[in-house]
Short mmCIF file of C-alpha atoms and ligand atoms in Angstrom, two decimals:
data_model
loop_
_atom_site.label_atom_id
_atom_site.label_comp_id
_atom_site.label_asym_id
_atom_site.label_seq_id
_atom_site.Cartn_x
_atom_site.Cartn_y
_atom_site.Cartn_z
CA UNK A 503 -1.43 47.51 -21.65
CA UNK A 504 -1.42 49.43 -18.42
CA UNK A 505 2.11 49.16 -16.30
CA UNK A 506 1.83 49.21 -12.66
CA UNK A 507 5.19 49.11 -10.65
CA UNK A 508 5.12 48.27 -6.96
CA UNK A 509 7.59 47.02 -4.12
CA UNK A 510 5.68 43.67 -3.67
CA UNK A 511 3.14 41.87 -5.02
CA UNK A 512 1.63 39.24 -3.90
CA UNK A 513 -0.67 36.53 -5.71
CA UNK A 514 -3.09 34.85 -4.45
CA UNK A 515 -5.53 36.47 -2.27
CA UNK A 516 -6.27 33.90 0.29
CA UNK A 517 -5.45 32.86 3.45
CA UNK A 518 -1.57 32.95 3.06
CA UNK A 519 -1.53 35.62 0.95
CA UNK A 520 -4.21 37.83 3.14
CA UNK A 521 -1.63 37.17 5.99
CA UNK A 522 1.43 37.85 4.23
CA UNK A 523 0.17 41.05 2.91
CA UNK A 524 -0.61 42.04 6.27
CA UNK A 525 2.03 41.30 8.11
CA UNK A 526 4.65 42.88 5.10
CA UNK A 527 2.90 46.11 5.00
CA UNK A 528 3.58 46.46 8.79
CA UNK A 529 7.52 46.83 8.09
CA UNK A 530 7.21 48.15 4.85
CA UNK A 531 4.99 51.43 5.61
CA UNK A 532 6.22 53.35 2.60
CA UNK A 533 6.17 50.37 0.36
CA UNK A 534 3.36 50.02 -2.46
CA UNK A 535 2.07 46.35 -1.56
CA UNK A 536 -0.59 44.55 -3.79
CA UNK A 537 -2.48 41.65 -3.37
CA UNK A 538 -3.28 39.91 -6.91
CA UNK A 539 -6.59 38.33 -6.84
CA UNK A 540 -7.99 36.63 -10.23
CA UNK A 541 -11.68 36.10 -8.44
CA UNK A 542 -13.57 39.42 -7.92
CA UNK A 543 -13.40 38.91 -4.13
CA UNK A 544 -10.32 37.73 -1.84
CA UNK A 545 -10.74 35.30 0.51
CA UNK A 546 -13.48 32.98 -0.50
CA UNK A 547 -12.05 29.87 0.81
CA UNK A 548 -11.88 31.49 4.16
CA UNK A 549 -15.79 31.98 3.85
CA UNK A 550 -16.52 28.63 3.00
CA UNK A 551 -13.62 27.04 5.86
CA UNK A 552 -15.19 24.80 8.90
CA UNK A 553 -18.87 25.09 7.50
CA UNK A 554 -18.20 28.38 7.27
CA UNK A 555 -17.29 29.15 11.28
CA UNK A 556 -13.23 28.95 9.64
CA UNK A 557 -11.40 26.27 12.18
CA UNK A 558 -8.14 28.88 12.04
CA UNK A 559 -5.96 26.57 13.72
CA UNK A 560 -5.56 23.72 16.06
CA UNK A 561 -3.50 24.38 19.44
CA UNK A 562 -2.56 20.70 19.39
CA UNK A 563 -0.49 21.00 15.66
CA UNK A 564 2.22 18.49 15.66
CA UNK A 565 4.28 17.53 12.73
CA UNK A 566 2.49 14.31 12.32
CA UNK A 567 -0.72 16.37 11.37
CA UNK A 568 0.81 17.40 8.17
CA UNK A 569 1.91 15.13 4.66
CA UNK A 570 4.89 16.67 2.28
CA UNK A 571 7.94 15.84 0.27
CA UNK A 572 10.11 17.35 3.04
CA UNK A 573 9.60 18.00 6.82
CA UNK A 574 11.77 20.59 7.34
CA UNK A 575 10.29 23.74 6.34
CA UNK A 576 6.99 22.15 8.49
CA UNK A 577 8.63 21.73 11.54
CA UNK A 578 10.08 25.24 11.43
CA UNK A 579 7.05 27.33 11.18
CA UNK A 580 5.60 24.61 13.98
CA UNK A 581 8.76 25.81 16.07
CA UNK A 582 8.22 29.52 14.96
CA UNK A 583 5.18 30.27 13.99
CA UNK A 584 2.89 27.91 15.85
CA UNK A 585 -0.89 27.73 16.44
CA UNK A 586 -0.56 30.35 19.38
CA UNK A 587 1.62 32.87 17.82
CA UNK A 588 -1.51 32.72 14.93
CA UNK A 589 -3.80 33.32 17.50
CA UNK A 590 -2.25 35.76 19.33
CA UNK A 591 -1.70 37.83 15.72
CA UNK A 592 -5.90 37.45 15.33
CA UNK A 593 -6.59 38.46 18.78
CA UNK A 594 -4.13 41.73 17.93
CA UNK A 595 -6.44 42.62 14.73
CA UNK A 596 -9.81 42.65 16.50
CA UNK A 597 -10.58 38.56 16.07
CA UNK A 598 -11.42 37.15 19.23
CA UNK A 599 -10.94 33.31 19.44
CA UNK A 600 -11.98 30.31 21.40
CA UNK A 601 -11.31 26.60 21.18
CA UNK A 602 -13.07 23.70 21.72
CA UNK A 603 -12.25 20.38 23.28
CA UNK A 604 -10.50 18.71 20.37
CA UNK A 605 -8.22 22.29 20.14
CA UNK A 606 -9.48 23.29 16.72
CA UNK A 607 -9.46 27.22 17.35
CA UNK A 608 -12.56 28.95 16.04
CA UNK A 609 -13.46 32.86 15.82
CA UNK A 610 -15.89 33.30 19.14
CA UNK A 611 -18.55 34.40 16.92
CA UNK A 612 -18.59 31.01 15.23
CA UNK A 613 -18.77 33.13 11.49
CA UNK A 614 -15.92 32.46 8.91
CA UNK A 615 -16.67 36.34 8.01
CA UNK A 616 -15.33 37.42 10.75
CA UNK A 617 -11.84 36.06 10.17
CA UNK A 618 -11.59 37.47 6.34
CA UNK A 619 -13.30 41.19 7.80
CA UNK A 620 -10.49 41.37 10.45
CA UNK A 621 -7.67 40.43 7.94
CA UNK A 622 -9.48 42.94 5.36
CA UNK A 623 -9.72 45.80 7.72
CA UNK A 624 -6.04 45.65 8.76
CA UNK A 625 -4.76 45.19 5.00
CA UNK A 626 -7.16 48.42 4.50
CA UNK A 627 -5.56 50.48 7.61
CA UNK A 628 -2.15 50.19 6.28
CA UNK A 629 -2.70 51.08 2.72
CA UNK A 630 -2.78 47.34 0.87
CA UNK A 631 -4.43 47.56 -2.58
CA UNK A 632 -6.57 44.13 -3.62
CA UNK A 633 -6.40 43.85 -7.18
CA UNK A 634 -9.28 42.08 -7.92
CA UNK A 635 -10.34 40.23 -10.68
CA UNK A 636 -6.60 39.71 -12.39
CA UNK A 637 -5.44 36.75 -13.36
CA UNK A 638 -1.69 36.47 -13.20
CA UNK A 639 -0.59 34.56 -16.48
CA UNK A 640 3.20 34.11 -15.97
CA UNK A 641 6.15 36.02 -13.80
CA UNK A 642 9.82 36.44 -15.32
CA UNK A 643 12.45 37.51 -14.41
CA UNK A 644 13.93 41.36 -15.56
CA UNK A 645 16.75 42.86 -13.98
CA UNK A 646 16.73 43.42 -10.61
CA UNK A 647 12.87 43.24 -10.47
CA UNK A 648 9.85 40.72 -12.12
CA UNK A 649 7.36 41.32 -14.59
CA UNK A 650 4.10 40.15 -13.25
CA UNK A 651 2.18 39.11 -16.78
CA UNK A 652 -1.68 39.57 -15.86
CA UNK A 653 -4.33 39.09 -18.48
CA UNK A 654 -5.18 43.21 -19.02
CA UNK A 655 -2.22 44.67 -17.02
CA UNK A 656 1.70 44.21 -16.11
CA UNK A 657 2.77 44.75 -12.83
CA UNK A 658 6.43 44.85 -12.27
CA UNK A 659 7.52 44.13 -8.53
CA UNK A 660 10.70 43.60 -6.60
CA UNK A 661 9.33 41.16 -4.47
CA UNK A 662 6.96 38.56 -5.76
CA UNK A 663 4.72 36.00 -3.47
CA UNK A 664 3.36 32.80 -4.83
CA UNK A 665 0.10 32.12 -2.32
CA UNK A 666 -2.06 30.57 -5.54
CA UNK A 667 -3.40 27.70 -3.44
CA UNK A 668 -4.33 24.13 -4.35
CA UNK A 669 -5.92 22.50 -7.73
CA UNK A 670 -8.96 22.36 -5.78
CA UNK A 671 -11.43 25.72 -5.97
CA UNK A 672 -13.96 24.63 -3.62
CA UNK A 673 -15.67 28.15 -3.47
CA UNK A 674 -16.20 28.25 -6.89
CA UNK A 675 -16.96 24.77 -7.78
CA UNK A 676 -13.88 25.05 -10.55
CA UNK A 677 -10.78 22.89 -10.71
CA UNK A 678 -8.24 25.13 -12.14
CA UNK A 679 -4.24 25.36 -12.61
CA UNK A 680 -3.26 27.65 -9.73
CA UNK A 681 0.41 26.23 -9.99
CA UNK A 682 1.35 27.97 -13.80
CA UNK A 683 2.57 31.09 -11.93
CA UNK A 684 5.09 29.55 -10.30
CA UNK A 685 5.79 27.14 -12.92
CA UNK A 686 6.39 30.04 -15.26
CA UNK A 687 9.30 30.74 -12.84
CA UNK A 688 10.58 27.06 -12.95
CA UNK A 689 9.24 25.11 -10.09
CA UNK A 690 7.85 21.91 -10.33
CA UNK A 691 4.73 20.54 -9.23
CA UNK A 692 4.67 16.90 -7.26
CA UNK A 693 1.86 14.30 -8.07
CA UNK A 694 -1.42 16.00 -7.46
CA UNK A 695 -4.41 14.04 -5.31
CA UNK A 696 -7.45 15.30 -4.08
CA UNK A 697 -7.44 15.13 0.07
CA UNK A 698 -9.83 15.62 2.92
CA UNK A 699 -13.12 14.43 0.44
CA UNK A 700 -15.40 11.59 0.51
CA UNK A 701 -14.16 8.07 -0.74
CA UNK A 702 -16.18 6.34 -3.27
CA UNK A 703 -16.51 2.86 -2.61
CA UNK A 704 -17.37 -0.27 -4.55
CA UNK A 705 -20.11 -1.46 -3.02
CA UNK A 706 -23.33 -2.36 -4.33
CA UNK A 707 -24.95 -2.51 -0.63
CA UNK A 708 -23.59 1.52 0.36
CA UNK A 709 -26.88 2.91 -1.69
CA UNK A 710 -28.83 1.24 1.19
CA UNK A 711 -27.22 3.11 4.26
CA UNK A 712 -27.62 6.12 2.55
CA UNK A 713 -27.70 8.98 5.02
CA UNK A 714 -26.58 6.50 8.13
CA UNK A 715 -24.02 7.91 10.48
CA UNK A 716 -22.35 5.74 12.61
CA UNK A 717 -19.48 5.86 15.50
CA UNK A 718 -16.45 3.19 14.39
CA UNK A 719 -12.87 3.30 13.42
CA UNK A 720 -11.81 3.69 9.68
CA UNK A 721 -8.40 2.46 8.30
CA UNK A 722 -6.94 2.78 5.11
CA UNK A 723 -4.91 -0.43 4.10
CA UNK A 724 -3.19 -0.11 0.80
CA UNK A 725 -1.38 -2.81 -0.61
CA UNK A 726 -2.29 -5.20 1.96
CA UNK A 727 -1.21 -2.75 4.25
CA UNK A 728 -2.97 -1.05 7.04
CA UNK A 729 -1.46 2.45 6.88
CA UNK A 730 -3.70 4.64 9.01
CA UNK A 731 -6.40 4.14 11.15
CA UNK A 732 -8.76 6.97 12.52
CA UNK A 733 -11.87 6.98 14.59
CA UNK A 734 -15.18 9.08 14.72
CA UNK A 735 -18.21 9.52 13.33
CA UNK A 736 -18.30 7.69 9.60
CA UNK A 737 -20.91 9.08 7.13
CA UNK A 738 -22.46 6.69 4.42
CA UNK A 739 -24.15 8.04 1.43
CA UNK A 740 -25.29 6.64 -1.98
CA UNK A 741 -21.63 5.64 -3.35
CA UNK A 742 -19.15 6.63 -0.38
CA UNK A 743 -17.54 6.71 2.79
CA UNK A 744 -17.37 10.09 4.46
CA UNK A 745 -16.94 11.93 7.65
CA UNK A 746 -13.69 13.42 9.19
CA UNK A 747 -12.01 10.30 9.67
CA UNK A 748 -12.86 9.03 6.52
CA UNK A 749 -11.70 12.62 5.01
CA UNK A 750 -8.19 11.75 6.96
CA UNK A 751 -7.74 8.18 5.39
CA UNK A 752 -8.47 9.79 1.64
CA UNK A 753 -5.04 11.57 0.51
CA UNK A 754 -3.52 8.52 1.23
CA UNK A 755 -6.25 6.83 -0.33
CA UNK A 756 -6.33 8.71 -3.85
CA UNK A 757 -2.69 7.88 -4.11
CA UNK A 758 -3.26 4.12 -4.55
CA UNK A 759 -4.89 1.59 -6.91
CA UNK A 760 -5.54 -1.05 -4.44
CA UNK A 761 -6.81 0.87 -1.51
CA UNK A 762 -9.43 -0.74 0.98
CA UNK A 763 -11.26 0.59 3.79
CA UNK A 764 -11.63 -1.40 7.22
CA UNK A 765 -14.60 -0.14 9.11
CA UNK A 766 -14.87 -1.30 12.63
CA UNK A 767 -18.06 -0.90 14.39
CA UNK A 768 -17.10 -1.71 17.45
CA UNK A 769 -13.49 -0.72 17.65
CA UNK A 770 -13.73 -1.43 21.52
CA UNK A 771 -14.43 -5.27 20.91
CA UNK A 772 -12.37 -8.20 19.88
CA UNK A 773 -13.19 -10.29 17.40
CA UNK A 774 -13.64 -13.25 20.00
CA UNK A 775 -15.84 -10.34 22.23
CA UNK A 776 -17.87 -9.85 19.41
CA UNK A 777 -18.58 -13.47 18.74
CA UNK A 778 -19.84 -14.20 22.28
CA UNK A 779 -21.77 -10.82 22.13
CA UNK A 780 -23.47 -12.57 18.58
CA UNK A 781 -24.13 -15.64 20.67
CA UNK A 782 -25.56 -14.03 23.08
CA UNK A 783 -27.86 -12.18 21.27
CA UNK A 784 -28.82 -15.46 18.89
CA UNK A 785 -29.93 -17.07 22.07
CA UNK A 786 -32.01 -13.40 23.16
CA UNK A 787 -33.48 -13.30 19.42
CA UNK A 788 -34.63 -17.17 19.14
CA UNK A 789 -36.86 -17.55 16.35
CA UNK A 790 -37.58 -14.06 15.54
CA UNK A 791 -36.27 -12.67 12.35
CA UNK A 792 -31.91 -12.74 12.22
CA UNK A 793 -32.48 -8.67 11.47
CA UNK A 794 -33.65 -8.31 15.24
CA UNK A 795 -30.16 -9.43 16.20
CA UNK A 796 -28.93 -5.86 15.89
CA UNK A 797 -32.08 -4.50 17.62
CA UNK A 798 -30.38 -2.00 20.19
CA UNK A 799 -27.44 -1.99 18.78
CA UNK A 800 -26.96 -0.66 15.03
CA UNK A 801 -29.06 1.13 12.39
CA UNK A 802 -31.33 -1.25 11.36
CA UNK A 803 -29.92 -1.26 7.87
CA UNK A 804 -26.61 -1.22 8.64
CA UNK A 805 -27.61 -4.63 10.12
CA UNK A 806 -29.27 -6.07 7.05
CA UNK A 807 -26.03 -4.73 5.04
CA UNK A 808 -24.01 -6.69 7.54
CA UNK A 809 -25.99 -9.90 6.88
CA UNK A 810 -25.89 -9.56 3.22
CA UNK A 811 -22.13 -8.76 2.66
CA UNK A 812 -21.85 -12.18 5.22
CA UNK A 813 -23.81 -13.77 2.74
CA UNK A 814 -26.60 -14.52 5.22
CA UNK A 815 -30.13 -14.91 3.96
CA UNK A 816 -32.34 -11.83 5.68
CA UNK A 817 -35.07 -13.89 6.25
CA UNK A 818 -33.81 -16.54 8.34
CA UNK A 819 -34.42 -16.78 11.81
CA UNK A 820 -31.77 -15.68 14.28
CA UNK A 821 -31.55 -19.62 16.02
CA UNK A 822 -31.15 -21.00 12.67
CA UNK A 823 -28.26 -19.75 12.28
CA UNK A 824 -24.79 -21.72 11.82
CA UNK A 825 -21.44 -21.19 13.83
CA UNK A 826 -20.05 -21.02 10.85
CA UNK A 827 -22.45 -18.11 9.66
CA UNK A 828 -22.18 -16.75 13.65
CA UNK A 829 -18.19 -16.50 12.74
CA UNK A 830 -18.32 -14.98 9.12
CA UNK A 831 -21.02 -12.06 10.85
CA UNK A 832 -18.36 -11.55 13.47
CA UNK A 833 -15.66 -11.00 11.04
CA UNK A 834 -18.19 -8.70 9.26
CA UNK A 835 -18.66 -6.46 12.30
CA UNK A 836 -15.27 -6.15 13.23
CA UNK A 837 -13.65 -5.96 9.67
CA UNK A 838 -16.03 -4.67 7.47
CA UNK A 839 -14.05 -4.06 4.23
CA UNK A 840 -14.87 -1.58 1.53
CA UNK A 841 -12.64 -1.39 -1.87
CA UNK A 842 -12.14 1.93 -2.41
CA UNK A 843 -12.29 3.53 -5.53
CA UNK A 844 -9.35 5.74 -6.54
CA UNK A 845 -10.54 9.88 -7.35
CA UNK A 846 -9.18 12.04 -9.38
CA UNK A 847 -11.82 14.84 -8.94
CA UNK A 848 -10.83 17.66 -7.01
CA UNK A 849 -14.21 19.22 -6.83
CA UNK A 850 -15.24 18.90 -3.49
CA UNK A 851 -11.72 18.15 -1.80
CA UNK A 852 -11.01 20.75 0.73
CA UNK A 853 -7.00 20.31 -0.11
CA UNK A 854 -5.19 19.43 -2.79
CA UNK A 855 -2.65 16.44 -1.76
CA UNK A 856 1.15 17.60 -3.71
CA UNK A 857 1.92 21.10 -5.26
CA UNK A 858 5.48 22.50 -5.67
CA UNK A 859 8.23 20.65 -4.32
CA UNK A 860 9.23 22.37 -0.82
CA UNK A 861 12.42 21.43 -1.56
CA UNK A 862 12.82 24.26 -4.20
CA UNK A 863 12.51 26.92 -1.39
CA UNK A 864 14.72 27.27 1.44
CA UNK A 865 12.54 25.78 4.79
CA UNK A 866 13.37 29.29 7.32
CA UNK A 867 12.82 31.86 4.61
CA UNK A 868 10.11 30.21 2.17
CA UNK A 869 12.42 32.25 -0.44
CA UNK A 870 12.07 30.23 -3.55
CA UNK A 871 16.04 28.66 -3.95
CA UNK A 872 15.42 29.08 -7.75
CA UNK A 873 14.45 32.78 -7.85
CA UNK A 874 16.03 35.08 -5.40
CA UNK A 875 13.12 37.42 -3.86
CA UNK A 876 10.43 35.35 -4.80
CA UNK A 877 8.59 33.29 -2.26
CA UNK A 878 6.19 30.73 -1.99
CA UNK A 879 3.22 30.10 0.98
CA UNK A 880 0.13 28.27 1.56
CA UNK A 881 -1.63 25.57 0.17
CA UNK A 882 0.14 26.18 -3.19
CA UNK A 883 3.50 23.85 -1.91
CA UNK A 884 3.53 20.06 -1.48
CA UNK A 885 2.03 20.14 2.37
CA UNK A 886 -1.30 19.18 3.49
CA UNK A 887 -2.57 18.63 6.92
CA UNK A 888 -5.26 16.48 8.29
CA UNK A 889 -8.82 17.75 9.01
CA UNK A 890 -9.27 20.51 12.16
CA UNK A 891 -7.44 23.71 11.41
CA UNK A 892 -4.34 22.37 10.10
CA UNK A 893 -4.27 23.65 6.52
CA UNK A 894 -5.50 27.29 8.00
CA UNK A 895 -2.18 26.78 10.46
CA UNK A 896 0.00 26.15 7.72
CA UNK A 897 -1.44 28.92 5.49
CA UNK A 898 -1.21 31.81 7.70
CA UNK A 899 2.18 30.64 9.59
CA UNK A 900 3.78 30.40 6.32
CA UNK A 901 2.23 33.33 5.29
CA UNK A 902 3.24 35.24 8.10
CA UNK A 903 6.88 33.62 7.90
CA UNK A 904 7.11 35.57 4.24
CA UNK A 905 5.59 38.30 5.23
CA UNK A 906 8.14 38.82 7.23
CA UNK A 907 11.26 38.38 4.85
CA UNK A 908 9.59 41.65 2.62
C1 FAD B 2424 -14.87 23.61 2.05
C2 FAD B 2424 -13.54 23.78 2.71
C3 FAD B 2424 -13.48 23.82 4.07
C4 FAD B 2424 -12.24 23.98 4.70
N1 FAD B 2424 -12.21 24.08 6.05
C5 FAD B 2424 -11.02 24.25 6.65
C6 FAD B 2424 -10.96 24.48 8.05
O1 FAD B 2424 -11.97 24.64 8.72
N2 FAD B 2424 -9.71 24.55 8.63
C7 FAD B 2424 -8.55 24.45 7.89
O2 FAD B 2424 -7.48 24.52 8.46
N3 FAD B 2424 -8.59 24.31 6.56
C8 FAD B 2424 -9.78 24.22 5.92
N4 FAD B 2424 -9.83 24.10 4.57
C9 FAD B 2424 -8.55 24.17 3.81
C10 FAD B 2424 -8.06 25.64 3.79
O3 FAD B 2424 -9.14 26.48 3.52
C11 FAD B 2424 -6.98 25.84 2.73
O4 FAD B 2424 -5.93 24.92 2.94
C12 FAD B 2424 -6.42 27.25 2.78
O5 FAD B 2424 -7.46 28.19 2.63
C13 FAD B 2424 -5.38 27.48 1.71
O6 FAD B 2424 -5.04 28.84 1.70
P1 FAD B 2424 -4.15 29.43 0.52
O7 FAD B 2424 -4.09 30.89 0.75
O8 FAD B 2424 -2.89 28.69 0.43
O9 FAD B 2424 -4.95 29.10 -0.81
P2 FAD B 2424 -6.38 29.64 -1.30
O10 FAD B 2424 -7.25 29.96 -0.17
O11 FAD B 2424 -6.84 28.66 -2.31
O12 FAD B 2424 -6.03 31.03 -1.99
C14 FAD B 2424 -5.37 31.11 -3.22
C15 FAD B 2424 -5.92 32.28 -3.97
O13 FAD B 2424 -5.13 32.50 -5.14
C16 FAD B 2424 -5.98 32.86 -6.21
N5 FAD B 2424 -5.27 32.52 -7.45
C17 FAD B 2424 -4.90 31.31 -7.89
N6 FAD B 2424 -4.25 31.40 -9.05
C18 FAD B 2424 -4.21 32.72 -9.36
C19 FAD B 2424 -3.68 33.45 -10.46
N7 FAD B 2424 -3.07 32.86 -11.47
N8 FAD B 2424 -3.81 34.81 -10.47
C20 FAD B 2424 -4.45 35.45 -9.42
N9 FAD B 2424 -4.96 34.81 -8.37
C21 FAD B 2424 -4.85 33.45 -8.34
C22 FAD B 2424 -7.22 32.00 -5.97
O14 FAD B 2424 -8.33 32.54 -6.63
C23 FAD B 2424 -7.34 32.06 -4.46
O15 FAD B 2424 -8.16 33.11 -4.02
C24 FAD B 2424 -11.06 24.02 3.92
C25 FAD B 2424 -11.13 23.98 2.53
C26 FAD B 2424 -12.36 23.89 1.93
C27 FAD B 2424 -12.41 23.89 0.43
#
């Protein structure tokens, strides 16, 4: 089996492990660097990032964007390495960036490309080799230096990066174990749930509002509970809920059994607003069909959905109907609840909720506290963030944050 001996090696060629090989190679000129990549290509979740326009970052990254077992090493690459310190490395490589209202950070030319060319180029300017095509199999420990177990080669390495990224492999459409490498080294790996996807409801009416979008607020109430609430634009199609704010509400979603969703159609109304509103329009409507009741105001099916789930017959007309039925519609509007149906499938998540425990590496050096010289970065640990650049954020900050301990 060929032998390949190099200073550092890094595995995983994506976002975190694009930036970390970067920004190593710029204090380690002399150093052989390599960048392990088991796909033929690095990078392909960049491509596919943000509809493929790659939202980098978001300039208005707090700590409550973000979900792991243990804040700290989060808030110090927030305090450290924030959004514009990201940006400002881009801008130095040739990427130039603009952001839009809501402060997600996109490359001006709108193309994901650009944003994996510019990391390429500089990787190629200062002598990175991608190893392409190599799956790592297992790292251990020999003397002073690691033996980097790959399925056709060994590559031994002083320094050894972990970037392998989440269970989920969006690009290729592939759930696979990216978390053996670091396993093989003794880390362990948290409860893994698929985040920022669709939630699958159970609701016999949802086939009907297929393709419906509609303004609202979502919340997620587990246990009872209402645990987070979001607003925006909420997608239906034939068997879920989706949308960004939906896609916000579903880590914490695929963590429960009994999870609900609450969607609010007017968020802006009370329930007693909404009742007078129904009134209102009951006395505009008369005796034409109940259905014309949301005439003007919601997608017409949305409004026969509405009537069914309030157990209303469709065909009645709108002054026939009851206070009773008048109060039960009201409820409807302004608490429509969906059960939620838990999801293990990881297949079109865009993060993986869990990973390795971020305990098990110290939070200001990302140096694993098991291994000495081996480091971990990226989507890979136990943080995710909520939709609009802040998985990108955390993947090149703590990228660039080991990068910089080579
Ligand atoms: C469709 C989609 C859209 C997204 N849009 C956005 C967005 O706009 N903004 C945002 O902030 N986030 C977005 N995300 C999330 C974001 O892309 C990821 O959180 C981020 O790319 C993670 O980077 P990473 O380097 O940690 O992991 P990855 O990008 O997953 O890279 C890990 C790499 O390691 C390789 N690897 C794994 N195991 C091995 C092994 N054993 N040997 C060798 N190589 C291995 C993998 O092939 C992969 O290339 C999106 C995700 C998806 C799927």
């Amino acid at each position: 089996m060929k032998t390949i001996n190099v200073y550092a090696a890094i595995i995983g060629g994506g976002a975190a492990g694009l930036m970390c090989a970067c920004v190593a190679k710029k204090n380690n000129k002399d150093k052989r660097i390599v960048v392990i990549e088991r796909d033929n290509r690095v990078g392909k979740k960049i491509l596919v990032s943000g509809n493929s326009r790659c939202n980098l970052t978001n300039i208005n990254t707090t700590i409550d964007n973000y979900h792991t077992d243990s804040y700290d090493g989060v808030n110090f690459l927030l305090e450290n390495y924030p959004p514009q310190k990201i940006i400002d490395y881009f801008e130095s490589i040739g990427l130039v960036c603009k952001s839009d209202s809501d402060g997600r950070v996109y490359p001006l030319s709108r193309q994901s490309t650009a944003v994996l060319s510019v990391l390429r180029n500089e990787l190629k300017r200062r002598g990175v080799e991608e190893i392409c095509d190599t799956n790592v199999v297992s790292v251990t420990k020999s003397g002073n230096s690691y033996k980097i177990k790959c399925d056709d080669k060994l590559i031994i390495a002083e320094k050894v990066v972990i970037a392998t990224g989440g269970k989920n492999n969006y690009a290729q459409k592939v759930v696979t174990n990216t978390y053996c490498v670091a396993e093989s080294l003794g880390h362990k790996v948290t409860a893994l749930t698929p985040s920022l996807c669709a939630v699958k409801v159970d609701s016999k009416l949802i086939k009907s509002l297929k393709g419906i979008r509609a303004q609202g607020k979502v919340s997620a109430v587990i246990d009872g509970k209402k645990v987070k609430s979001e607003c925006g634009e909420i997608q239906f199609s034939t068997d879920s809920l989706s949308g960004i704010c939906v896609f916000n509400l579903s880590g914490l979603i695929n963590k429960s059994k009994n999870a609900k969703i609450i969607v609010q159609l007017l968020p802006d109304y009370s329930f007693e607003e909404i009742k007078d509103m129904l009134y209102r329009r009951v006395k505009l409507t008369g005796s034409d069909n109940v259905q014309e009741l949301f005439t003007g105001l919601f997608h017409k099916n949305i409004g026969i959905a509405l009537l069914k789930d309030s157990k209303i017959d469709t065909s009645l007309s709108a002054n026939k109907l009851s206070n009773s039925q008048i109060n039960t519609l009201a409820k409807t509007i302004n608490e429509w609840i969906f059960n939620a149906i838990k999801s293990n499938d990881f297949s079109g998540a865009q993060v993986t909720s869990g990973g390795i425990k971020t305990r098990e590496v110290d939070p200001r050096t990302f140096e694993s506290r098991i291994n000495k010289n081996v480091y971990l970065c990226g989507e890979v640990l136990d943080v995710d963030g909520d939709c609009g650049g802040f998985n990108l954020q955390f993947a090149f900050s703590s990228g660039m944050c080991v990068g910089e301990q080579l």
